[in-house]
mmCIF file of C-alpha atoms in Angstrom:
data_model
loop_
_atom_site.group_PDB
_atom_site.id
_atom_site.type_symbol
_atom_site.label_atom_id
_atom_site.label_comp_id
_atom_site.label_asym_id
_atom_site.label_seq_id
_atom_site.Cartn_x
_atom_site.Cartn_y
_atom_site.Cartn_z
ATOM 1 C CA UNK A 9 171.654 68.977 69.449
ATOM 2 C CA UNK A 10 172.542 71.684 71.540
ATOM 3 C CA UNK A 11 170.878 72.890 74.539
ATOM 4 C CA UNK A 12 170.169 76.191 76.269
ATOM 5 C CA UNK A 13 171.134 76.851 79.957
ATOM 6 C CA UNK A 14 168.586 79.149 80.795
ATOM 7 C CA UNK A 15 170.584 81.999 83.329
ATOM 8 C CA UNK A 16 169.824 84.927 85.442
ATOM 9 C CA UNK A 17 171.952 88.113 85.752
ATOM 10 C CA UNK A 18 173.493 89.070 88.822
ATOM 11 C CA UNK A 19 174.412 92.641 89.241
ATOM 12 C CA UNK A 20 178.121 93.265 88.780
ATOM 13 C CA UNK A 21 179.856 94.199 91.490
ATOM 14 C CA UNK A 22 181.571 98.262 90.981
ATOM 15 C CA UNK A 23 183.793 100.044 93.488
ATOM 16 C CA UNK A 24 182.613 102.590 95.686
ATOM 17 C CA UNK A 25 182.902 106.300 94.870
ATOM 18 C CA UNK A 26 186.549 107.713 96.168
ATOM 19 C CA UNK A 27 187.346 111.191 97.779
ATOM 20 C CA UNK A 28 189.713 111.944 95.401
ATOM 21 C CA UNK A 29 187.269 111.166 91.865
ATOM 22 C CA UNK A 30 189.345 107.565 91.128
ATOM 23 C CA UNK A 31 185.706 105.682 91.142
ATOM 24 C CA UNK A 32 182.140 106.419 90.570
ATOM 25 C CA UNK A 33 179.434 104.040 91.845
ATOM 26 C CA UNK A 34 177.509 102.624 88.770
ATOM 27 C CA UNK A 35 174.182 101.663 90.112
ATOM 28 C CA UNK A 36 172.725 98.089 88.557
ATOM 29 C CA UNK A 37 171.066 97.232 85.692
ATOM 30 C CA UNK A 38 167.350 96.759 86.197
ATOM 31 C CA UNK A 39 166.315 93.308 86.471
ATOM 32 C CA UNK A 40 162.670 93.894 84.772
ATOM 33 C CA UNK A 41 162.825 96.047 82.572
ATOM 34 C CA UNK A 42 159.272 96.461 81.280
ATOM 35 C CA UNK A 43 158.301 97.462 84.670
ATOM 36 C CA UNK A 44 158.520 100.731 86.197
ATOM 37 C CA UNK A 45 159.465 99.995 90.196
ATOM 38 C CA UNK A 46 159.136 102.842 93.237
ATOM 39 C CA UNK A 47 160.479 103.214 96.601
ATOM 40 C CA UNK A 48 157.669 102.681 99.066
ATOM 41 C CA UNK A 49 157.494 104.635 102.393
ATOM 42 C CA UNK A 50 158.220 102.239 105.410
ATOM 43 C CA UNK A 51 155.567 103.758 107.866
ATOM 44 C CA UNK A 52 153.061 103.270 104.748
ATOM 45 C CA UNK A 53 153.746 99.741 105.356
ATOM 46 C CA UNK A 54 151.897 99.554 108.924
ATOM 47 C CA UNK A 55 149.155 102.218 108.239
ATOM 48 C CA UNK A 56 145.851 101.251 109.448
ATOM 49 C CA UNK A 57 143.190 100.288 107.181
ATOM 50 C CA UNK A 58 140.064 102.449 107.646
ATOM 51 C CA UNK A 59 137.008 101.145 108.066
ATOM 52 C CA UNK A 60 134.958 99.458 105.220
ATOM 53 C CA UNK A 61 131.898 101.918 105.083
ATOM 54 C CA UNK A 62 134.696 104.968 105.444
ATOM 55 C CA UNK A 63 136.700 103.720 102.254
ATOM 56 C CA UNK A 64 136.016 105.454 98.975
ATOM 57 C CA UNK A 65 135.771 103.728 95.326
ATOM 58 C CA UNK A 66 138.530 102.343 94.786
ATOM 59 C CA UNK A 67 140.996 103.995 91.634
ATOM 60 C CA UNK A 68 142.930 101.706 89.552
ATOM 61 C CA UNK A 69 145.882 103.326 88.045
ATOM 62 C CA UNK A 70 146.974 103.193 84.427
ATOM 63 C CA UNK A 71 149.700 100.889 83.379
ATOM 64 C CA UNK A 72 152.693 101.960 81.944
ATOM 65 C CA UNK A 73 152.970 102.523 78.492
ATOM 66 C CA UNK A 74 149.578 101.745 77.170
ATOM 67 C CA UNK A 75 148.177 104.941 77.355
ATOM 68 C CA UNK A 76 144.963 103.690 79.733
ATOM 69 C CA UNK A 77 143.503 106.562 81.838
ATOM 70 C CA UNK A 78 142.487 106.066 85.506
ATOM 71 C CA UNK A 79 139.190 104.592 85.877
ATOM 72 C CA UNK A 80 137.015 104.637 89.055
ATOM 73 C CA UNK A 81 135.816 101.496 90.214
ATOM 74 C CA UNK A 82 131.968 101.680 92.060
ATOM 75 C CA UNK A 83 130.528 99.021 94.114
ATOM 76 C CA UNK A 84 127.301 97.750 92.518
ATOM 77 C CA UNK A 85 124.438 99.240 93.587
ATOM 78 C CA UNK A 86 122.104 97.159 96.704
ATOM 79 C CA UNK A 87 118.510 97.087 95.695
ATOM 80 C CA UNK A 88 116.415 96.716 98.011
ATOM 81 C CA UNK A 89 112.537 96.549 98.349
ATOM 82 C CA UNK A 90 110.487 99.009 97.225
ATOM 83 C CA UNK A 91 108.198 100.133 100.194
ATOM 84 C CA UNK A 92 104.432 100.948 99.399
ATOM 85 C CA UNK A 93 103.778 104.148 100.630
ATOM 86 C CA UNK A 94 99.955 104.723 100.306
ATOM 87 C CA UNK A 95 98.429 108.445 98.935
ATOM 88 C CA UNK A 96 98.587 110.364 102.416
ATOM 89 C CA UNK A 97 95.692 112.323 101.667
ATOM 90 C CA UNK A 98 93.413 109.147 101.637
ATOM 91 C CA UNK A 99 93.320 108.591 105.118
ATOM 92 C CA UNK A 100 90.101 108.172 107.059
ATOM 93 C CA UNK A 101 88.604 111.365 109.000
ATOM 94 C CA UNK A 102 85.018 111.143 110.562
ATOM 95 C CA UNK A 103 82.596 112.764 108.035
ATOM 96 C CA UNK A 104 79.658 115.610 109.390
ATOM 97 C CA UNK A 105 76.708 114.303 110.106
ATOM 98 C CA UNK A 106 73.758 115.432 111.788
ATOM 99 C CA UNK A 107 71.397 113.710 114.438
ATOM 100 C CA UNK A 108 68.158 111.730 112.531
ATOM 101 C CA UNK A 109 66.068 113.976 114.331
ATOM 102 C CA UNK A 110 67.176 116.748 111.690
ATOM 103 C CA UNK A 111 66.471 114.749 109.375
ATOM 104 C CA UNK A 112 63.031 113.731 110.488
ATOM 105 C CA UNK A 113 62.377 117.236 111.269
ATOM 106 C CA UNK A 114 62.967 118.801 107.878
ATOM 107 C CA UNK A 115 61.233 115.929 106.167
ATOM 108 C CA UNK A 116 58.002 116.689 108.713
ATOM 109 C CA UNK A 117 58.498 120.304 107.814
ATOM 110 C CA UNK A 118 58.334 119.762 104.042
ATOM 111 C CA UNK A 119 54.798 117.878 104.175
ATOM 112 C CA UNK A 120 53.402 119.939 106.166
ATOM 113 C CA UNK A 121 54.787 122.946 103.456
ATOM 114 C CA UNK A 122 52.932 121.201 101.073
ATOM 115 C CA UNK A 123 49.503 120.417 103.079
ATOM 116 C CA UNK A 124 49.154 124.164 103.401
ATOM 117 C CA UNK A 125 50.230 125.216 99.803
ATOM 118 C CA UNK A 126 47.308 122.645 98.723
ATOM 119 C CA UNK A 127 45.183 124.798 101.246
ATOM 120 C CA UNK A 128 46.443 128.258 100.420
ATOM 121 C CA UNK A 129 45.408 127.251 96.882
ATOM 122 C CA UNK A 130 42.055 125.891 97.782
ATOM 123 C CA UNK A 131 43.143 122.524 96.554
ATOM 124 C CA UNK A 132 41.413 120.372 99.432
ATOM 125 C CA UNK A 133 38.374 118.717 99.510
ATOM 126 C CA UNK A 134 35.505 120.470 101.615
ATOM 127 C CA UNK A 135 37.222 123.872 101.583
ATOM 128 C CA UNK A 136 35.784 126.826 99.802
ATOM 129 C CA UNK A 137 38.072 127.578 96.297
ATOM 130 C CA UNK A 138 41.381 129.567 97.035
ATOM 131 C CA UNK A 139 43.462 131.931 95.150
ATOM 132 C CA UNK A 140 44.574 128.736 92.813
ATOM 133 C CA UNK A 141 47.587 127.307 91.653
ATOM 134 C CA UNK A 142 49.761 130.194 90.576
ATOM 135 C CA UNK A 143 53.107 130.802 90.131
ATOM 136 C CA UNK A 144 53.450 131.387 94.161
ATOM 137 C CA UNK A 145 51.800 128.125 94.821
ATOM 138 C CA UNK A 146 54.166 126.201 92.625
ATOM 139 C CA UNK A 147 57.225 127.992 93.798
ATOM 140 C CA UNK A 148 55.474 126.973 97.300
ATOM 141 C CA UNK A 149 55.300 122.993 96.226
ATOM 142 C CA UNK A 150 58.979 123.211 94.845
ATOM 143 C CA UNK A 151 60.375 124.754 97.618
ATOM 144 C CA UNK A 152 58.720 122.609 100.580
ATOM 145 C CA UNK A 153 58.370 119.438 98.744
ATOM 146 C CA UNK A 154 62.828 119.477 97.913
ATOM 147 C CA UNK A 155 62.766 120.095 101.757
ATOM 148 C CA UNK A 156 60.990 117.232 102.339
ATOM 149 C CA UNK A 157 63.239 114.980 100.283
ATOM 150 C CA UNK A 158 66.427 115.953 101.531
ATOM 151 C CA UNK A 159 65.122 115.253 105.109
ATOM 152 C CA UNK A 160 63.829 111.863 104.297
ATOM 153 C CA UNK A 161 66.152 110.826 102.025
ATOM 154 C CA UNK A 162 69.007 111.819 103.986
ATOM 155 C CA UNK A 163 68.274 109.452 106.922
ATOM 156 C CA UNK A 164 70.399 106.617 107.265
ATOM 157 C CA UNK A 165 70.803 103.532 110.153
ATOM 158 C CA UNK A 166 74.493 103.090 111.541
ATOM 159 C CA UNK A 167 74.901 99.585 113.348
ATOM 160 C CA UNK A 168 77.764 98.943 114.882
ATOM 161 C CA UNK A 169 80.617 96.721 113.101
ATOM 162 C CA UNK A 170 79.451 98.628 109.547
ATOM 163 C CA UNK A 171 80.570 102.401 108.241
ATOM 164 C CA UNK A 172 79.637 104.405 106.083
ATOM 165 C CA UNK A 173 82.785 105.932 103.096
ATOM 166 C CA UNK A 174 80.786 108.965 101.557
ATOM 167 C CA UNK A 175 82.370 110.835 98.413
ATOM 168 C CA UNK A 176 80.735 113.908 96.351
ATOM 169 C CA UNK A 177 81.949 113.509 92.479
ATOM 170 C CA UNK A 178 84.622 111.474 93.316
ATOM 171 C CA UNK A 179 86.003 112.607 96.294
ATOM 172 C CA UNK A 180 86.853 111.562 99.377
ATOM 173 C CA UNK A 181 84.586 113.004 101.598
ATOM 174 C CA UNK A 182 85.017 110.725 105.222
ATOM 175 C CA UNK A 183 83.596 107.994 107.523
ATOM 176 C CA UNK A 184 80.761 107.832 109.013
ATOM 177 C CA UNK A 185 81.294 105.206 112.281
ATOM 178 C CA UNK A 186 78.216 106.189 114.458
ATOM 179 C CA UNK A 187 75.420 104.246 115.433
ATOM 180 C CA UNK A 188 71.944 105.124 115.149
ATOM 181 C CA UNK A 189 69.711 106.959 113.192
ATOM 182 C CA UNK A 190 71.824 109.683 111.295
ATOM 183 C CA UNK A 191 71.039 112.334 108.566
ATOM 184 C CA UNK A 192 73.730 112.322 105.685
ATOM 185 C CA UNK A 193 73.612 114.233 102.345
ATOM 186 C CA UNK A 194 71.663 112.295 100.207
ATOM 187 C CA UNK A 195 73.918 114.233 97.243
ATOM 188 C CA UNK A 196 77.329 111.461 98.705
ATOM 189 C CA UNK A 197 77.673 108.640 97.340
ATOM 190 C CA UNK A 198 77.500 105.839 100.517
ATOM 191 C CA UNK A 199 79.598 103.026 100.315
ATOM 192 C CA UNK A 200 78.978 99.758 102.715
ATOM 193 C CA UNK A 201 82.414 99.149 104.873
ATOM 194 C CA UNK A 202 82.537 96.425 107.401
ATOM 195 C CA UNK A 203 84.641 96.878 110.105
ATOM 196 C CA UNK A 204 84.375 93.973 112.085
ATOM 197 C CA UNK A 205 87.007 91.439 113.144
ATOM 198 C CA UNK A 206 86.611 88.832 110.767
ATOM 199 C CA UNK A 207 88.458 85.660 109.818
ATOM 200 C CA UNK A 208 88.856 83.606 106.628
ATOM 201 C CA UNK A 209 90.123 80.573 105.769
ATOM 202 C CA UNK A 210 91.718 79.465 103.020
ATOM 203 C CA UNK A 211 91.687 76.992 100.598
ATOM 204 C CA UNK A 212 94.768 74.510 100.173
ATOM 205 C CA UNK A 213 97.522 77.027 99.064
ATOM 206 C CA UNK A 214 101.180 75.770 97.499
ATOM 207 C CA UNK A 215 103.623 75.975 100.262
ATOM 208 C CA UNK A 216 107.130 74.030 100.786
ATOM 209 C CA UNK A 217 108.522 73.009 103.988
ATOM 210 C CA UNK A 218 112.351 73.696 105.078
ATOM 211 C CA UNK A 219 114.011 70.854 102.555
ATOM 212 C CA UNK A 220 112.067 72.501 99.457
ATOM 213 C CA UNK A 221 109.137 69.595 99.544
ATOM 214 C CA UNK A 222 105.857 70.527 98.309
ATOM 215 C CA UNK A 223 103.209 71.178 100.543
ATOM 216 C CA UNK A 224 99.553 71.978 100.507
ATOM 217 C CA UNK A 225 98.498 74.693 103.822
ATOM 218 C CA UNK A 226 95.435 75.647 104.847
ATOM 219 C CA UNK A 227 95.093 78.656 106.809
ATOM 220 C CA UNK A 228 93.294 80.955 109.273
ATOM 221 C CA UNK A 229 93.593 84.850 108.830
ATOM 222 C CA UNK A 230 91.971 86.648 111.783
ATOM 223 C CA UNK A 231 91.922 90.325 109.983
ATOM 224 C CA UNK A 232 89.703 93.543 110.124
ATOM 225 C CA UNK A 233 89.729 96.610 108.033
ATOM 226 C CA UNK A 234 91.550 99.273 109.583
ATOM 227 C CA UNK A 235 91.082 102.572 107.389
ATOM 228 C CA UNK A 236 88.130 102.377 105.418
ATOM 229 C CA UNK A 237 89.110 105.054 103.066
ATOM 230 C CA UNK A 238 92.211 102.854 101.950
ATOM 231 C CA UNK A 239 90.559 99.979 102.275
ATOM 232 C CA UNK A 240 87.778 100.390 99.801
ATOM 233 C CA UNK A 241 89.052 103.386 97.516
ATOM 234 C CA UNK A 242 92.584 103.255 97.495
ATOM 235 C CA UNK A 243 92.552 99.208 96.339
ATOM 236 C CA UNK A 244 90.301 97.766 94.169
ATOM 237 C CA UNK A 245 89.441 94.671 96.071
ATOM 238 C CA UNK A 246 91.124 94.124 99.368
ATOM 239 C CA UNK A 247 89.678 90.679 100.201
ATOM 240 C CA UNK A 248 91.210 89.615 96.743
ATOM 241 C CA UNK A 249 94.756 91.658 97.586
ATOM 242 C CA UNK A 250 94.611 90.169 101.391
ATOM 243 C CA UNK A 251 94.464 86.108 99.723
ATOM 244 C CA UNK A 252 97.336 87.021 97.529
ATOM 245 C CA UNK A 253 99.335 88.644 100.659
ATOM 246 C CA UNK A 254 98.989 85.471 102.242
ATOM 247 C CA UNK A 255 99.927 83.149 99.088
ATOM 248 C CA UNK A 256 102.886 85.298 98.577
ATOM 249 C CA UNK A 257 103.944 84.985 102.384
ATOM 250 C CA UNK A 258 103.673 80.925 102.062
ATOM 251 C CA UNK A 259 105.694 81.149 99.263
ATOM 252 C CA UNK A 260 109.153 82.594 101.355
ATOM 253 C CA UNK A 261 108.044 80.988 104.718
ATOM 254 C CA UNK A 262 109.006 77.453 105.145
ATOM 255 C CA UNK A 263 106.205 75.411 106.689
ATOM 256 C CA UNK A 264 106.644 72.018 108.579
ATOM 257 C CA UNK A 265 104.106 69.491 108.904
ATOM 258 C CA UNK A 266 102.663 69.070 112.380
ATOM 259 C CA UNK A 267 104.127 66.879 114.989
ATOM 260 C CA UNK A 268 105.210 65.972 118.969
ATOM 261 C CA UNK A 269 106.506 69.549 118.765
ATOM 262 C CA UNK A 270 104.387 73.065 118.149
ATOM 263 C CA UNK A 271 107.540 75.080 118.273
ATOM 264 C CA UNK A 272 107.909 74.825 114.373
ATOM 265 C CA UNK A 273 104.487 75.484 113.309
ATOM 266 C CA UNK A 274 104.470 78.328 115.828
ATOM 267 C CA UNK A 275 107.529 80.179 114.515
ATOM 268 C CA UNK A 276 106.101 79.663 111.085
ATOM 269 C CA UNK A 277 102.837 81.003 112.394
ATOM 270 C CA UNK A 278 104.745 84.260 113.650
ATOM 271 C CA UNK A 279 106.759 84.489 110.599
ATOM 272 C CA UNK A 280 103.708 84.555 108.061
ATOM 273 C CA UNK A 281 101.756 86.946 110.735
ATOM 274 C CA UNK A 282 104.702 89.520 110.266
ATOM 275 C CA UNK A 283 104.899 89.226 106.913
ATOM 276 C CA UNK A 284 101.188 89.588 105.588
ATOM 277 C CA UNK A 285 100.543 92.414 108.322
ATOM 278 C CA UNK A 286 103.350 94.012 106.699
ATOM 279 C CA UNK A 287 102.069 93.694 103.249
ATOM 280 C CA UNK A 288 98.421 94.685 103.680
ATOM 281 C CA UNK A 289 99.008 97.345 106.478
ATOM 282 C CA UNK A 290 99.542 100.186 103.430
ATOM 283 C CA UNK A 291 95.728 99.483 102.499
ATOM 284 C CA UNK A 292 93.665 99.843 105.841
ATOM 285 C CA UNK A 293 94.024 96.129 106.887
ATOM 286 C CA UNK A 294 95.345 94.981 110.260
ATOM 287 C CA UNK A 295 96.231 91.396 110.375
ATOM 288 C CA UNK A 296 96.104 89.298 113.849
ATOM 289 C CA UNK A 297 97.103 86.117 113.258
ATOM 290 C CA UNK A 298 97.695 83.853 110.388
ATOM 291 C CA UNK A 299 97.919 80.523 111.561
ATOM 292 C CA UNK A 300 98.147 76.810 109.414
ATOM 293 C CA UNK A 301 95.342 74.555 110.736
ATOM 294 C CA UNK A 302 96.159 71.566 107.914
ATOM 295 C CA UNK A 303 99.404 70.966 106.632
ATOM 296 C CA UNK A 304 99.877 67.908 104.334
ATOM 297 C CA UNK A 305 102.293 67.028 101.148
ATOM 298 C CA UNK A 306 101.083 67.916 97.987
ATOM 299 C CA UNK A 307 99.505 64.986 95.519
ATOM 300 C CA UNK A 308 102.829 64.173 93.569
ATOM 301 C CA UNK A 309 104.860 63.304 96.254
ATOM 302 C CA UNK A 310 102.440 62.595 98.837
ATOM 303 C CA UNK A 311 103.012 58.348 98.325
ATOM 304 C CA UNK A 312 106.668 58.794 98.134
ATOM 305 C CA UNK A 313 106.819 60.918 101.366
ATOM 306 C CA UNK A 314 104.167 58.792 102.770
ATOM 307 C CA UNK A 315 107.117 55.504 102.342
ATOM 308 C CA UNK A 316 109.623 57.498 103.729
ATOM 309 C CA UNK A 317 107.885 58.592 106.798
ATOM 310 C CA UNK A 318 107.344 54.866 107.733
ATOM 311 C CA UNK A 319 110.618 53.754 107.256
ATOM 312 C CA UNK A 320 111.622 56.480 109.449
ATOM 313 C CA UNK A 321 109.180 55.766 112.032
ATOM 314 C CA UNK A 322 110.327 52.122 111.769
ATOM 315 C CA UNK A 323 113.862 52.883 111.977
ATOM 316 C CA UNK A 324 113.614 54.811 115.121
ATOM 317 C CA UNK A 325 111.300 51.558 116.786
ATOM 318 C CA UNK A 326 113.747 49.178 116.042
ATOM 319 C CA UNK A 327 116.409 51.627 117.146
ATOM 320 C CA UNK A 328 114.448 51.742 120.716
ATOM 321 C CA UNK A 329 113.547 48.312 120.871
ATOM 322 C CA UNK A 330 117.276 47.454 120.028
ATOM 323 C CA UNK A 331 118.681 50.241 123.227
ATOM 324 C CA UNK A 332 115.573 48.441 125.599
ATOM 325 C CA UNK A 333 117.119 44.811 124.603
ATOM 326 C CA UNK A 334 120.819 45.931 125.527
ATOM 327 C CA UNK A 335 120.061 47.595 128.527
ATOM 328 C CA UNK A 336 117.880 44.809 129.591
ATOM 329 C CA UNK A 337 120.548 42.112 128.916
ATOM 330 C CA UNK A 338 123.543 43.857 130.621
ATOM 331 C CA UNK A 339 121.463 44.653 133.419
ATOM 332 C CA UNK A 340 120.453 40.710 133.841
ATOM 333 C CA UNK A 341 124.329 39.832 133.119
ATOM 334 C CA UNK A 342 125.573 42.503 135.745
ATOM 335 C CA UNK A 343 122.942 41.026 138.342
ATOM 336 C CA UNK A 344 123.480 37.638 137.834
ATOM 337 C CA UNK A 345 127.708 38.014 138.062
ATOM 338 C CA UNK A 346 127.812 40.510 141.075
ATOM 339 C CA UNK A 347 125.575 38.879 143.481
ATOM 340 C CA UNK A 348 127.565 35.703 142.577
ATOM 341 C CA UNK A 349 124.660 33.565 141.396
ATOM 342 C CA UNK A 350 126.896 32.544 138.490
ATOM 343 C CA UNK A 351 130.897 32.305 137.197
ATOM 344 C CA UNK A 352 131.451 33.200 133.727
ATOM 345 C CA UNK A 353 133.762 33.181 131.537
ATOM 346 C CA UNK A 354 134.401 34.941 128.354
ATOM 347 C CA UNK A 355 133.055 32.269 126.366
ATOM 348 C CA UNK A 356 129.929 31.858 128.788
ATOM 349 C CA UNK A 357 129.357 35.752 128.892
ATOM 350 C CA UNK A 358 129.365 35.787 125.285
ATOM 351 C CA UNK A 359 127.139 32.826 125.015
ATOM 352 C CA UNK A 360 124.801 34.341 127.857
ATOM 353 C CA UNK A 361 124.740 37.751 126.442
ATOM 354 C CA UNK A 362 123.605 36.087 122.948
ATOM 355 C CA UNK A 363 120.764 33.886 124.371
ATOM 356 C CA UNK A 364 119.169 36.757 126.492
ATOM 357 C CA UNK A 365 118.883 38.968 123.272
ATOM 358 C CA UNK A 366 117.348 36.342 121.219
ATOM 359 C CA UNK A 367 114.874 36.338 124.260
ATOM 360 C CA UNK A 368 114.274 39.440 124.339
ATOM 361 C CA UNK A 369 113.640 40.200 120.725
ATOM 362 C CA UNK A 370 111.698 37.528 120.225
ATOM 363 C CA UNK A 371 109.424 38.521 123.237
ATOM 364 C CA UNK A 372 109.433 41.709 122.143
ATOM 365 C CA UNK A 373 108.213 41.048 118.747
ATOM 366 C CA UNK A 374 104.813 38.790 119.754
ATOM 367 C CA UNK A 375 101.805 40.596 119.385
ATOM 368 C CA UNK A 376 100.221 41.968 122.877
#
């Protein structure tokens, strides 16, 4: 059975091209020779790299002999999240009003229009008969009794913490914010808008702390609307969009359970604050503070994370009880040897050492 040696080959070796023609140099064979090889610049060696936001997509080349084009290679695409960008032309502006004394005016004005239209026609009781009810006296009632209706039935009360959105067919047409009695178009439509600082809390919302446990939060939202005009037209409900804001938020911000130290539930506290006034500032909301007043684990694993909690809590007593024994025990055996009250050995240290910790433990373990 024969076997194969496998080999390399060297390059022969060929004399050096002579002044007078007797040798020509013969350069090597290539050693691969499906590979096409170039002489590389030293100083390209050494260049600096330019910086990673300055480099452009990278080009791979084709390779030899298979006919492959160069191909650009681009860096996938970041995507990031979409911002809500509300429609700037609902934005609130104050809407024109006019004083209730206008109001009460024109309304006062159209009665009285009508009191001597019913007298011009001889209408009233006691009077001698008039010119009658023509087509001047009825033009007359028209004309004074419409005045009367749009003063009366313009006249609105502001109070202060409500607003008023108006809108004619639809649109837009501003706030009213004052206080008082005001006249306002009875043509708008009025829409209700409370404006004070309110609060709501929750009910027990999913949440997880920083291990991925399931939790059950309840939270306090201090909130008020900021722009009516977003608030009430340019969302359909934004009490209902403000509890799902806050879910949402609960659902990326980790949430401890409350203990010695407030430091965790007040950076969680911060965190969820930033992120739902983020959210619902696009609608006319302004969020103060979004605090959790009762954090507990959910129902599945409450029993399970119920055990664990006292067997840590255990641990950690018997881990203090255990540092109190030793220290008290070394500090009786250092006593008792440097003021020369005993002579021990290694033996009788060891013994001494084990009889004070049974003493201690033990006393340390009867009830108070």
């Amino acid at each position: 059975m024969s076997t194969t040696t496998p080999h390399t080959h060297e390059p022969e070796e060929h004399p050096e091209s002579l002044p007078g023609g007797a040798g020509t140099a013969v350069r090597p064979p290539r050693l691969i020779h499906t590979e096409a090889t170039t002489e590389i610049p030293v100083h390209l060696l050494f260049r600096d790299e330019p910086a990673p936001e300055a480099r452009r997509p990278a080009v791979v080349n084709r390779r030899q002999g298979t006919g492959e084009q160069p191909r650009h290679v681009r860096p996938a695409p970041v995507r990031r999240r979409p911002e809500l960008r509300p429609d700037p032309e609902l934005q609130e502006r104050p809407a024109r009003v006019l004083p209730g004394a206008a109001g009460v005016l024109a309304g006062l004005g159209g009665v009285a229009g009508c009191v001597a239209t019913t007298w011009w026609a001889g209408a009233l009781p006691g009077e001698a008969p008039g010119a009658g009810l023509g087509v001047a006296q009825w033009a007359a009632y028209a004309g004074t009794g419409a005045l009367g209706l749009l003063g009366f039935g313009g006249l609105a009360r502001g109070r202060t913490g409500r607003a008023w959105v108006l809108g004619l067919f639809g649109r837009y047409r501003g706030t009213v914010r004052r206080t008082g009695l005001l006249w306002i178009n009875p043509l708008l439509r009025r829409r209700r808008a409370d404006v004070r600082l309110r609060h709501w809390r929750s009910g027990a919302v999913p949440a997880a702390d920083a291990n991925g446990v399931a939790l059950r939060v309840v939270v306090l939202v201090v909130w008020r609307v900021r722009d009516t005009a977003r608030a009430l037209l340019g969302i359909e409900e934004h009490e209902t969009y403000l509890r799902e804001c806050v879910e949402s938020a609960l659902a990326r911000v980790p949430v401890e359970l409350p203990g010695g130290v407030r430091s965790g539930a007040d950076a969680a506290g911060d965190a969820l604050t930033r992120l739902v006034a983020a959210d619902v500032a696009p609608v006319g909301v302004e969020v103060f503070s979004v605090q959790p007043v009762r954090v507990e684990y959910a129902p599945e694993v409450a029993a399970a994370m119920q055990r664990r909690r006292i067997a840590a809590l255990d641990a950690q007593q018997r881990a203090t009880m255990l540092s109190s024994v030793v220290d008290s025990v070394e500090d009786t055996v250092t006593r008792l040897t440097t003021r020369g009250l005993v002579e021990l050995d290694d033996y009788e240290r060891k013994a001494l050492v084990r009889d004070l910790t049974v003493a201690f433990c033990s006393a340390r373990r009867e009830p108070a």
